[in-house]
Coordinates of C-alpha atoms and ligand atoms in Angstrom, one line a residue:
M1 CA 13.6 11.9 31.9
S2 CA 17.2 10.8 31.1
E3 CA 19.5 13.1 29.0
I4 CA 19.4 10.8 26.1
S5 CA 15.5 10.5 26.1
K6 CA 15.4 14.4 26.3
E7 CA 17.6 14.7 23.2
I8 CA 15.6 12.2 21.4
S9 CA 12.2 13.6 22.2
R10 CA 13.2 17.0 20.7
R11 CA 14.2 15.4 17.3
R12 CA 11.9 15.9 14.2
T13 CA 13.1 14.1 11.1
F14 CA 11.2 14.6 8.0
A15 CA 11.5 14.7 4.3
I16 CA 10.0 17.3 1.8
I17 CA 8.6 15.6 -1.3
S18 CA 7.3 17.4 -4.4
H19 CA 7.3 17.3 -8.1
P20 CA 10.1 19.4 -9.7
D21 CA 9.2 23.1 -9.5
A22 CA 6.5 23.0 -6.9
G23 CA 8.7 24.8 -4.5
K24 CA 10.6 22.1 -2.4
T25 CA 13.9 24.0 -2.5
T26 CA 12.3 27.4 -1.7
L27 CA 10.3 26.0 1.3
T28 CA 13.5 24.2 2.6
E29 CA 15.4 27.5 2.3
K30 CA 12.7 29.4 4.2
L31 CA 12.6 26.8 7.0
L32 CA 16.4 27.1 7.2
L33 CA 16.1 30.9 7.5
Y34 CA 13.8 30.5 10.5
G35 CA 16.2 28.2 12.0
R36 CA 18.9 30.9 11.2
A37 CA 20.8 28.0 9.7
I38 CA 21.5 30.2 6.6
Q39 CA 21.9 33.9 6.6
S40 CA 20.1 34.9 3.4
A41 CA 17.4 33.7 0.9
G42 CA 18.9 32.3 -2.3
S43 CA 21.8 30.4 -0.7
V44 CA 20.0 27.0 -1.0
K45 CA 19.9 27.3 -4.8
G46 CA 22.6 29.3 -6.4
K47 CA 21.1 29.7 -9.9
Q48 CA 21.6 33.3 -10.3
N49 CA 24.8 33.8 -8.6
D50 CA 27.5 31.5 -7.6
R51 CA 26.5 30.7 -4.0
H52 CA 26.4 27.1 -3.6
A53 CA 23.3 24.9 -3.1
V54 CA 23.1 23.8 0.5
S55 CA 20.8 20.9 -0.1
D56 CA 22.6 19.8 -3.2
W57 CA 25.5 17.9 -2.1
M58 CA 26.5 16.9 -5.4
E59 CA 27.4 20.5 -6.3
I60 CA 29.2 21.1 -3.1
E61 CA 31.1 17.9 -3.3
K62 CA 32.1 18.4 -6.8
K63 CA 33.8 21.6 -5.8
R64 CA 35.6 19.7 -3.1
G65 CA 36.5 16.9 -5.3
I66 CA 34.3 14.2 -4.0
S67 CA 30.7 13.4 -4.8
I68 CA 28.0 12.5 -2.1
T69 CA 24.8 13.8 -3.4
S70 CA 22.0 14.3 -1.0
S71 CA 21.5 13.6 2.6
V72 CA 20.3 15.6 5.5
L73 CA 20.3 19.2 6.8
Q74 CA 20.2 19.6 10.5
F75 CA 19.2 22.7 12.4
E76 CA 17.8 24.0 15.7
Y77 CA 14.4 25.8 15.9
D78 CA 12.5 26.7 19.3
G79 CA 14.1 23.9 21.2
Y80 CA 13.7 21.3 18.5
C81 CA 16.4 19.5 16.7
I82 CA 15.1 19.4 13.0
N83 CA 16.5 17.0 10.5
I84 CA 15.4 17.6 6.9
L85 CA 16.1 14.7 4.6
D86 CA 16.8 15.8 1.1
T87 CA 14.9 13.7 -1.6
P88 CA 16.7 14.3 -4.8
G89 CA 14.3 15.0 -7.6
H90 CA 14.7 16.2 -11.3
Q91 CA 17.6 14.4 -13.1
D92 CA 18.9 13.0 -9.8
F93 CA 15.7 11.0 -9.0
S94 CA 16.6 7.4 -8.3
E95 CA 15.8 4.6 -6.1
D96 CA 17.7 6.5 -3.4
T97 CA 15.0 9.0 -3.4
Y98 CA 12.5 6.3 -2.3
R99 CA 15.0 4.7 0.2
T100 CA 15.5 8.0 1.9
L101 CA 11.8 8.1 2.8
T102 CA 12.4 4.9 5.0
A103 CA 14.5 7.1 7.2
A104 CA 11.9 9.9 7.8
D105 CA 9.3 10.0 10.6
S106 CA 7.1 12.3 8.6
V107 CA 6.7 13.9 5.2
V108 CA 5.8 17.4 4.0
M109 CA 4.2 17.2 0.5
V110 CA 4.6 20.4 -1.5
I111 CA 1.9 21.0 -4.1
D112 CA 1.8 23.7 -6.7
A113 CA -1.6 25.3 -6.3
A114 CA -2.0 25.7 -10.0
K115 CA -1.2 22.1 -10.9
G116 CA -2.4 20.0 -8.0
I117 CA -1.0 16.4 -7.7
E118 CA 1.8 15.7 -10.3
P119 CA 3.4 12.4 -11.2
Q120 CA 6.4 12.6 -8.9
T121 CA 4.2 13.5 -5.9
R122 CA 2.1 10.6 -6.7
K123 CA 5.1 8.1 -6.7
L124 CA 6.7 9.5 -3.6
F125 CA 3.3 9.5 -1.8
K126 CA 2.8 5.8 -2.3
V127 CA 6.1 5.0 -0.5
C128 CA 5.1 7.2 2.3
A129 CA 1.7 5.7 2.5
M130 CA 3.4 2.2 2.8
R131 CA 4.8 3.2 6.2
N132 CA 1.7 5.1 7.5
I133 CA 3.9 8.1 8.5
P134 CA 2.3 11.5 9.1
I135 CA 1.9 13.5 5.7
F136 CA 1.6 17.2 5.9
T137 CA 0.6 19.1 2.8
F138 CA 1.7 22.6 1.8
I139 CA -0.2 24.1 -1.1
N140 CA 2.2 26.5 -2.5
K141 CA 2.3 29.6 -4.8
M142 CA -1.0 31.0 -3.8
D143 CA 0.4 34.4 -5.0
R144 CA -0.2 33.0 -8.5
E145 CA -3.4 31.9 -10.2
A146 CA -4.5 28.7 -8.4
R147 CA -7.0 26.0 -8.8
D148 CA -10.1 26.2 -6.7
S149 CA -9.2 25.1 -3.1
F150 CA -12.0 22.7 -2.5
E151 CA -11.2 20.9 -5.8
L152 CA -7.5 20.5 -4.7
L153 CA -8.6 19.0 -1.4
D154 CA -10.9 16.7 -3.2
E155 CA -8.2 15.6 -5.5
L156 CA -5.9 14.8 -2.6
E157 CA -8.6 12.9 -0.8
K158 CA -9.8 10.9 -3.9
E159 CA -6.4 10.1 -5.4
F160 CA -4.5 9.4 -2.2
G161 CA -7.4 7.9 -0.1
I162 CA -6.7 10.2 2.8
G163 CA -8.6 12.7 4.7
T164 CA -7.6 16.4 4.6
Y165 CA -7.8 19.0 7.2
P166 CA -7.1 22.5 6.1
M167 CA -5.4 24.3 8.9
N168 CA -5.9 27.7 7.1
W169 CA -7.9 28.8 4.2
P170 CA -6.8 31.0 1.4
I171 CA -8.5 34.3 0.5
G172 CA -8.3 34.6 -3.3
C173 CA -5.2 33.8 -5.3
G174 CA -2.9 35.4 -7.8
T175 CA -2.9 39.2 -7.9
D176 CA -6.1 38.9 -5.7
F177 CA -4.4 36.8 -3.0
K178 CA -5.2 38.6 0.3
G179 CA -4.1 36.1 2.9
V180 CA -5.4 33.1 4.9
F181 CA -7.9 32.5 7.5
D182 CA -6.4 30.6 10.5
R183 CA -9.1 28.0 11.5
E184 CA -7.8 27.3 14.9
K185 CA -7.3 30.9 16.0
R186 CA -10.4 32.2 13.9
R187 CA -8.6 35.1 12.5
I188 CA -7.2 36.2 9.1
L189 CA -3.5 37.0 8.4
T190 CA -3.2 39.4 5.4
F191 CA -0.7 39.1 2.7
S192 CA 1.2 41.7 1.0
D193 CA 3.7 40.6 -1.7
S194 CA 6.4 43.1 -0.6
H195 CA 8.0 40.3 1.7
A196 CA 10.0 38.4 -0.9
G197 CA 13.2 37.4 0.5
S198 CA 12.7 39.1 3.9
D199 CA 13.2 37.2 7.2
R200 CA 9.8 37.1 8.7
I201 CA 6.5 38.6 7.5
K202 CA 4.5 40.9 9.7
A203 CA 0.9 39.6 9.4
I204 CA -2.1 41.9 10.1
E205 CA -4.6 40.0 12.2
C206 CA -8.3 40.4 12.3
E207 CA -11.3 38.5 13.6
L208 CA -13.6 36.9 11.2
S209 CA -16.5 38.7 13.0
D210 CA -15.0 42.1 12.6
A211 CA -16.8 42.9 9.3
E212 CA -15.8 46.5 9.2
K213 CA -12.1 45.8 9.5
L214 CA -12.3 42.9 7.1
D215 CA -14.0 45.1 4.6
T216 CA -11.2 47.5 4.6
L217 CA -8.6 44.7 4.4
I218 CA -10.1 42.4 1.8
G219 CA -13.2 44.1 0.5
P220 CA -16.9 43.2 1.0
Y221 CA -17.1 40.7 -1.9
M222 CA -14.1 38.6 -0.5
R223 CA -15.3 38.8 3.0
E224 CA -18.6 37.4 2.0
T225 CA -17.1 34.6 0.0
L226 CA -14.7 33.8 2.9
V227 CA -17.5 33.6 5.4
D228 CA -19.4 31.4 3.2
E229 CA -16.5 29.0 2.4
I230 CA -15.5 28.8 6.1
E231 CA -19.1 27.9 7.0
L232 CA -19.0 25.2 4.4
L233 CA -15.6 24.0 5.5
D234 CA -16.6 23.7 9.1
G235 CA -19.6 21.8 8.2
A236 CA -18.3 19.4 5.6
S237 CA -14.6 18.8 6.2
F238 CA -13.1 16.0 8.4
D239 CA -12.9 16.5 12.2
F240 CA -9.4 17.2 13.3
D241 CA -8.0 14.1 15.0
I242 CA -4.4 14.1 15.9
E243 CA -4.2 10.2 16.1
K244 CA -5.2 10.1 12.5
V245 CA -2.6 12.7 11.6
R246 CA 0.1 10.7 13.3
T247 CA -0.9 7.5 11.4
G248 CA -1.0 9.1 8.0
K249 CA -4.7 8.9 7.7
L250 CA -5.5 12.7 7.9
S251 CA -3.2 15.2 6.3
P252 CA -3.2 18.8 7.7
V253 CA -3.2 21.1 4.8
F254 CA -1.5 24.6 4.8
F255 CA -2.0 27.2 2.0
G256 CA 0.8 29.7 1.5
S257 CA 3.5 31.1 -0.7
A258 CA 7.1 29.9 0.2
L259 CA 8.7 32.5 -2.2
N260 CA 7.0 35.3 -0.2
N261 CA 7.5 33.7 3.2
F262 CA 3.9 33.7 3.6
G263 CA 2.4 30.9 5.8
V264 CA 5.9 29.3 6.3
E265 CA 6.2 30.2 10.0
P266 CA 2.7 29.1 11.0
F267 CA 3.3 26.0 9.0
L268 CA 6.6 25.2 10.8
E269 CA 5.1 25.9 14.2
N270 CA 2.0 23.8 13.7
F271 CA 3.8 21.0 12.0
L272 CA 6.4 20.7 14.9
K273 CA 3.5 20.5 17.3
M274 CA 1.7 17.9 15.4
T275 CA 4.3 15.7 14.0
T276 CA 5.8 12.7 15.8
E277 CA 9.0 12.3 17.7
P278 CA 11.4 9.5 16.3
L279 CA 9.3 6.5 15.5
S280 CA 10.0 2.9 16.4
Y281 CA 11.5 0.5 13.8
R282 CA 10.8 -3.1 13.3
S283 CA 13.3 -5.8 14.2
G284 CA 11.8 -9.3 13.6
E285 CA 8.5 -9.3 15.4
E286 CA 9.4 -6.5 17.8
Y287 CA 9.3 -2.7 17.4
I288 CA 12.4 -1.1 18.9
S289 CA 11.5 2.1 20.5
P290 CA 14.0 5.0 20.1
T291 CA 14.6 5.3 23.9
T292 CA 15.6 1.6 24.1
E293 CA 18.9 1.5 25.7
G294 CA 21.9 1.1 23.4
F295 CA 22.7 2.6 20.0
S296 CA 21.3 0.9 16.9
A297 CA 20.9 2.1 13.3
F298 CA 20.3 0.8 9.8
V299 CA 21.9 1.6 6.5
F300 CA 19.4 3.2 4.0
K301 CA 21.7 4.5 1.4
I302 CA 25.2 3.9 0.1
Q303 CA 26.8 6.5 -2.0
A304 CA 29.6 5.3 -4.1
N305 CA 32.2 7.9 -5.1
M306 CA 32.0 9.0 -8.6
N307 CA 35.6 10.4 -8.5
K308 CA 38.3 7.9 -9.3
A309 CA 40.7 9.7 -6.9
H310 CA 38.4 8.9 -4.0
R311 CA 37.3 5.3 -4.2
D312 CA 35.6 5.4 -0.7
R313 CA 31.8 5.2 -0.4
I314 CA 29.6 6.7 2.2
A315 CA 27.0 4.7 4.1
F316 CA 24.1 6.8 5.4
M317 CA 22.4 5.5 8.4
R318 CA 19.3 6.3 10.4
I319 CA 19.8 6.1 14.0
C320 CA 16.8 4.0 15.5
S321 CA 17.7 3.9 19.2
G322 CA 20.0 5.4 21.8
K323 CA 23.0 7.6 21.5
F324 CA 25.9 7.2 18.9
E325 CA 29.4 8.0 20.4
R326 CA 32.2 8.5 17.8
S327 CA 35.0 6.8 19.8
K328 CA 32.9 3.7 20.7
E329 CA 33.2 0.3 19.0
Y330 CA 29.9 -1.1 17.6
F331 CA 28.7 -4.3 16.0
H332 CA 27.9 -4.9 12.4
V333 CA 25.1 -7.5 12.5
Q334 CA 25.3 -8.8 8.9
G335 CA 29.1 -8.8 8.9
G336 CA 29.2 -10.4 12.4
K337 CA 32.1 -8.1 13.3
A338 CA 32.9 -5.4 15.7
I339 CA 33.6 -2.1 13.9
K340 CA 34.6 1.6 14.6
L341 CA 32.6 3.9 12.4
S342 CA 35.1 6.2 10.8
R343 CA 34.6 9.8 10.3
P344 CA 31.0 10.0 11.1
Q345 CA 29.4 13.2 9.7
Q346 CA 26.3 15.2 9.5
M347 CA 25.3 18.0 7.3
M348 CA 24.8 21.3 9.3
A349 CA 23.1 23.6 6.9
S350 CA 26.0 24.8 4.7
E351 CA 28.9 22.7 6.2
R352 CA 29.5 19.0 6.6
E353 CA 30.9 18.3 10.0
V354 CA 32.5 15.4 11.7
I355 CA 30.4 14.7 14.8
D356 CA 31.1 13.1 18.1
E357 CA 27.6 12.1 19.0
A358 CA 24.1 11.8 17.6
Y359 CA 20.8 10.4 18.7
A360 CA 17.9 8.4 17.6
G361 CA 16.2 10.2 14.8
D362 CA 19.5 11.6 13.5
I363 CA 21.1 10.6 10.2
I364 CA 24.9 10.1 10.1
G365 CA 27.1 9.3 7.1
V366 CA 30.2 7.1 7.6
F367 CA 33.0 6.1 5.3
D368 CA 32.3 2.7 4.1
P369 CA 35.3 0.6 3.1
G370 CA 33.0 -1.8 1.3
I371 CA 31.5 -3.7 4.2
F372 CA 27.9 -2.4 4.4
S373 CA 24.9 -3.2 2.3
I374 CA 21.5 -1.4 2.1
G375 CA 19.5 -2.5 5.0
D376 CA 22.3 -3.6 7.4
T377 CA 22.1 -3.1 11.1
I378 CA 24.7 -1.5 13.3
C379 CA 24.3 -1.7 17.1
E380 CA 25.7 -1.7 20.5
K381 CA 27.5 -4.9 21.2
G382 CA 25.3 -7.5 22.8
M383 CA 22.1 -6.0 21.5
K384 CA 19.7 -8.3 19.9
V385 CA 18.4 -6.3 16.9
E386 CA 18.3 -6.7 13.1
Y387 CA 16.1 -4.2 11.3
A388 CA 13.8 -5.3 8.7
G389 CA 15.3 -4.8 5.3
I390 CA 14.5 -1.9 3.0
P391 CA 12.2 -2.9 0.2
T392 CA 13.5 -2.6 -3.4
F393 CA 11.2 -0.4 -5.5
A394 CA 9.8 -1.2 -8.8
P395 CA 12.1 -0.1 -11.6
E396 CA 10.5 2.1 -14.2
H397 CA 13.1 2.0 -16.9
F398 CA 14.8 -1.0 -18.3
A399 CA 17.8 -1.8 -20.6
L400 CA 19.2 -4.9 -22.1
V401 CA 23.0 -4.7 -21.2
E402 CA 25.4 -6.9 -23.1
Q403 CA 29.0 -7.5 -22.6
I404 CA 31.3 -6.5 -25.7
D405 CA 34.6 -7.9 -24.8
S406 CA 34.4 -11.7 -24.0
L407 CA 37.9 -11.6 -22.5
K408 CA 36.4 -9.2 -19.8
R409 CA 33.6 -11.5 -19.0
K410 CA 34.7 -12.1 -15.4
Q411 CA 35.1 -8.2 -14.8
F412 CA 31.7 -7.7 -16.4
D413 CA 29.9 -10.4 -14.2
K414 CA 31.7 -9.1 -11.0
G415 CA 31.1 -5.4 -11.6
I416 CA 27.5 -5.6 -12.5
T417 CA 26.8 -8.1 -9.8
Q418 CA 28.4 -6.0 -7.1
I419 CA 26.8 -2.7 -8.2
A420 CA 23.4 -4.5 -8.1
Q421 CA 24.2 -5.9 -4.7
E422 CA 24.9 -2.4 -3.4
G423 CA 21.5 -1.4 -4.6
A424 CA 22.7 1.1 -7.3
I425 CA 20.7 -0.8 -10.0
Q426 CA 18.5 -3.9 -10.2
M427 CA 19.5 -6.8 -12.3
F428 CA 17.3 -9.4 -14.0
F429 CA 18.3 -12.5 -15.9
L430 CA 16.9 -14.1 -19.2
P431 CA 15.8 -17.5 -18.1
D432 CA 17.8 -19.5 -20.7
S433 CA 20.9 -17.3 -20.9
G434 CA 23.9 -16.8 -18.8
M435 CA 25.4 -13.5 -17.5
E436 CA 26.5 -12.1 -20.8
R437 CA 23.2 -10.3 -21.3
V438 CA 21.1 -9.1 -18.5
Y439 CA 18.3 -6.7 -18.1
V440 CA 19.1 -3.7 -15.9
G441 CA 16.2 -2.0 -14.2
V442 CA 16.3 1.5 -12.6
V443 CA 13.9 4.0 -11.0
G444 CA 15.8 7.0 -12.4
M445 CA 17.8 7.4 -15.5
L446 CA 20.6 8.7 -13.5
Q447 CA 21.4 5.2 -12.2
F448 CA 22.1 4.1 -15.8
D449 CA 24.8 6.8 -16.0
V450 CA 26.2 5.6 -12.6
L451 CA 26.4 2.1 -13.8
Q452 CA 28.3 3.0 -17.0
F453 CA 30.7 5.3 -15.1
R454 CA 31.4 2.8 -12.4
M455 CA 31.8 -0.3 -14.8
E456 CA 34.3 1.6 -16.9
S457 CA 36.3 3.3 -14.0
E458 CA 36.1 0.6 -11.4
Y459 CA 36.1 -2.6 -13.5
G460 CA 37.4 -1.4 -16.9
V461 CA 34.5 -2.6 -18.8
K462 CA 32.5 -1.3 -21.6
Y463 CA 29.2 -2.8 -22.6
H464 CA 26.5 -2.4 -25.1
K465 CA 23.2 -1.0 -23.8
Q466 CA 19.8 -1.1 -25.5
D467 CA 16.9 0.8 -23.9
T468 CA 13.7 -1.1 -23.9
A469 CA 10.2 0.2 -23.7
H470 CA 9.3 -1.9 -20.6
C471 CA 8.3 0.2 -17.6
L472 CA 6.3 -2.2 -15.4
V473 CA 7.3 -5.3 -13.6
R474 CA 5.3 -7.9 -11.7
F475 CA 6.1 -11.0 -9.9
A476 CA 4.5 -13.9 -11.7
E477 CA 3.1 -16.3 -9.1
G478 CA 0.4 -18.9 -9.2
D479 CA 0.2 -22.3 -10.7
V480 CA 1.5 -21.7 -14.2
D481 CA 4.2 -23.1 -16.4
M482 CA 6.2 -19.9 -17.4
K483 CA 7.3 -21.4 -20.7
R484 CA 3.7 -22.0 -21.7
L485 CA 2.4 -18.5 -20.7
N486 CA 0.4 -16.8 -23.6
L487 CA 1.9 -13.4 -23.5
M488 CA 2.0 -10.3 -25.9
Q489 CA 5.2 -10.2 -27.9
S490 CA 6.6 -7.2 -26.0
T491 CA 6.1 -9.0 -22.6
K492 CA 9.4 -10.3 -21.3
W493 CA 9.9 -13.2 -18.8
V494 CA 13.0 -12.8 -16.6
K495 CA 14.3 -13.9 -13.2
D496 CA 15.7 -12.0 -10.2
R497 CA 18.8 -12.9 -8.2
R498 CA 16.8 -15.3 -6.1
G499 CA 15.5 -17.1 -9.2
R500 CA 11.9 -15.8 -8.9
D501 CA 9.9 -15.2 -12.0
L502 CA 9.0 -11.8 -13.1
L503 CA 7.3 -10.3 -16.1
L504 CA 8.3 -7.0 -17.7
F505 CA 5.5 -5.0 -19.5
T506 CA 5.4 -1.9 -21.7
A507 CA 1.9 -0.8 -20.6
E508 CA -1.0 -1.5 -18.3
Y509 CA -3.2 -3.2 -21.0
E510 CA -0.4 -5.8 -21.5
I511 CA -0.8 -6.8 -17.9
N512 CA -4.5 -7.1 -18.4
W513 CA -4.0 -9.2 -21.5
A514 CA -1.6 -11.6 -19.7
L515 CA -4.1 -12.1 -16.8
E516 CA -7.0 -12.7 -19.3
K517 CA -5.1 -15.2 -21.4
N518 CA -3.5 -17.2 -18.6
E519 CA -5.8 -18.8 -16.1
G520 CA -4.1 -19.3 -12.7
L521 CA -1.5 -16.5 -13.3
V522 CA -1.3 -14.3 -10.3
L523 CA 0.7 -11.1 -10.7
K524 CA 2.1 -9.3 -7.6
E525 CA 3.2 -5.8 -7.3
F526 CA 7.0 -5.4 -7.0
S527 CA 7.7 -3.5 -3.8
Q528 CA 5.2 -5.5 -1.7
V529 CA 7.1 -8.6 -2.0
Q530 CA 10.8 -7.9 -2.4
E531 CA 13.2 -7.1 0.3
I532 CA 17.0 -6.7 -0.3
Ligands
LIG1 P1 11.6 22.7 -6.5 O1 12.8 22.6 -5.5 O2 10.4 21.9 -6.0 O3 12.0 22.0 -7.8 O4 11.1 24.1 -6.8 P2 11.9 25.4 -6.4 O5 11.8 25.7 -4.9 O6 13.2 25.5 -7.1 O7 10.8 26.4 -7.1 C1 10.6 26.5 -8.5 C2 10.3 27.8 -9.0 O8 9.1 28.3 -8.4 C3 11.3 28.8 -8.7 O9 11.3 29.8 -9.8 C4 10.8 29.4 -7.5 O10 11.3 30.8 -7.2 C5 9.3 29.5 -7.7 N1 8.5 29.6 -6.5 C6 8.6 28.8 -5.3 N2 7.7 29.1 -4.4 C7 6.9 29.9 -5.0 C8 5.8 30.8 -4.6 O11 5.3 30.6 -3.4 N3 5.3 31.7 -5.4 C9 5.9 31.9 -6.7 N4 5.3 32.7 -7.4 N5 6.8 31.2 -7.1 C10 7.5 30.3 -6.4 P3 12.4 29.7 -10.8 O12 12.1 31.0 -11.6 O13 12.3 28.5 -11.6 O14 13.7 29.8 -10.1 P4 14.5 30.9 -9.5 O15 15.3 31.6 -10.6 O16 13.5 31.9 -8.8 O17 15.4 30.3 -8.5

């Protein structure tokens, strides 16, 4: 195996997704602890003290005077080179969160055991399912009161249409949480809650058949329940099939408590064994394997600088094949030009570092003088490759944006068009009106703030914004005359940049109404049709 192939095969690039508060930051921190990428618990999130948030670039960059928000954390563990992609949630949730998932080879879904599937997990899962990438589930907070484990699995299977395979099985929960049964090794690991914050837990191991020892560890009642549940599980659950795991059809499930370090290490070890090496990406009709000769990458995110003093932007790219070398000249396919990527950098746990080389599976951020767009391909000169564009994701919030000062009309048009082209917002037009009033659609409310800030600081334009109640968007197809459509009053007909017809709705029943009243109208989901 060549040196490059060896480097690529040890890469594991994944994203951790969850609904806010399920434990994504805590799990990330514990994984970094095992990789010795950080020294102490609490350094990922500096709520109580002033230690900065490792995975929260925005905070770090604010301190340094520039703003980048999230990207990727890289660390070594047991011979693997691990890239954890940060998927901003909370108030930072935006279309970038979705786009980031296009750069991951697998996903770890953190679920709060007391809550089960929550709205943000649902949204993020949909994007992962579109790509058929492996999905691992970590059911967290078993040290608290939890929902029935069978019920949680059932919910995952029914809602997400995937199979689940519990790798371990919890013994009690909350104050009665005694540990887990490891299904592969057929033994139990006991839990004591005195491990919080410590490096590694020392688990006590015991065979399921050792009734006497088990009785002393978890008591006869819990032992009996466990034996019954394992019997039920062995008989009723899906068979383990690694191919199904690797294509996202079967999700290995781990129960644990990230805060207490319980179940994190077995999770990491099993995950690394089961998940995939860097995946191939589509270019035209072909799939480009990561070991294909020559460097190639695509831009999945562009982060404009919010600070006036630093106008530059950073383009984040996922390397799809070969090796990146800092000094080399590469080719920007969409721009048709040779380029040098300046100041390429990676996030190494707590520090952002300028790097000299990187491999397929890695993510690099480069300074963008305004030449890149989301979805662009950069590759070795002479390589024939152009990666399939990144889909735009259905906006969930809309506002009618109207220019105030007609003398600044040109700046308004230019600004809003450019910001939309960069993918920071989506723009829709009223069919019989010009650019002075447009609909802006976003995935996360933060994008509205970014728009306002940039319009004022970069283009010197203020505008009037009226939020609307629309939250659903569909492409209108089929053989219909848009002007004659029979729609509810709140439904809005708009056009996208390419002149395609869309309808904005405020609720699901409005969509049904439109379909019932207009024969021949076909409504298509947004992200299945659209590519930037
Ligand atoms: P997020 O990134 O998904 O939003 O979640 P985060 O890790 O920040 O965790 C949310 C809260 O849940 C935190 O408490 C965290 O300590 C707690 N938590 C995470 N994992 C576990 C677990 O396994 N068991 C229990 N009992 N709690 C867990 P907080 O009080 O909101 O924050 P903090 O003050 O502790 O940082």
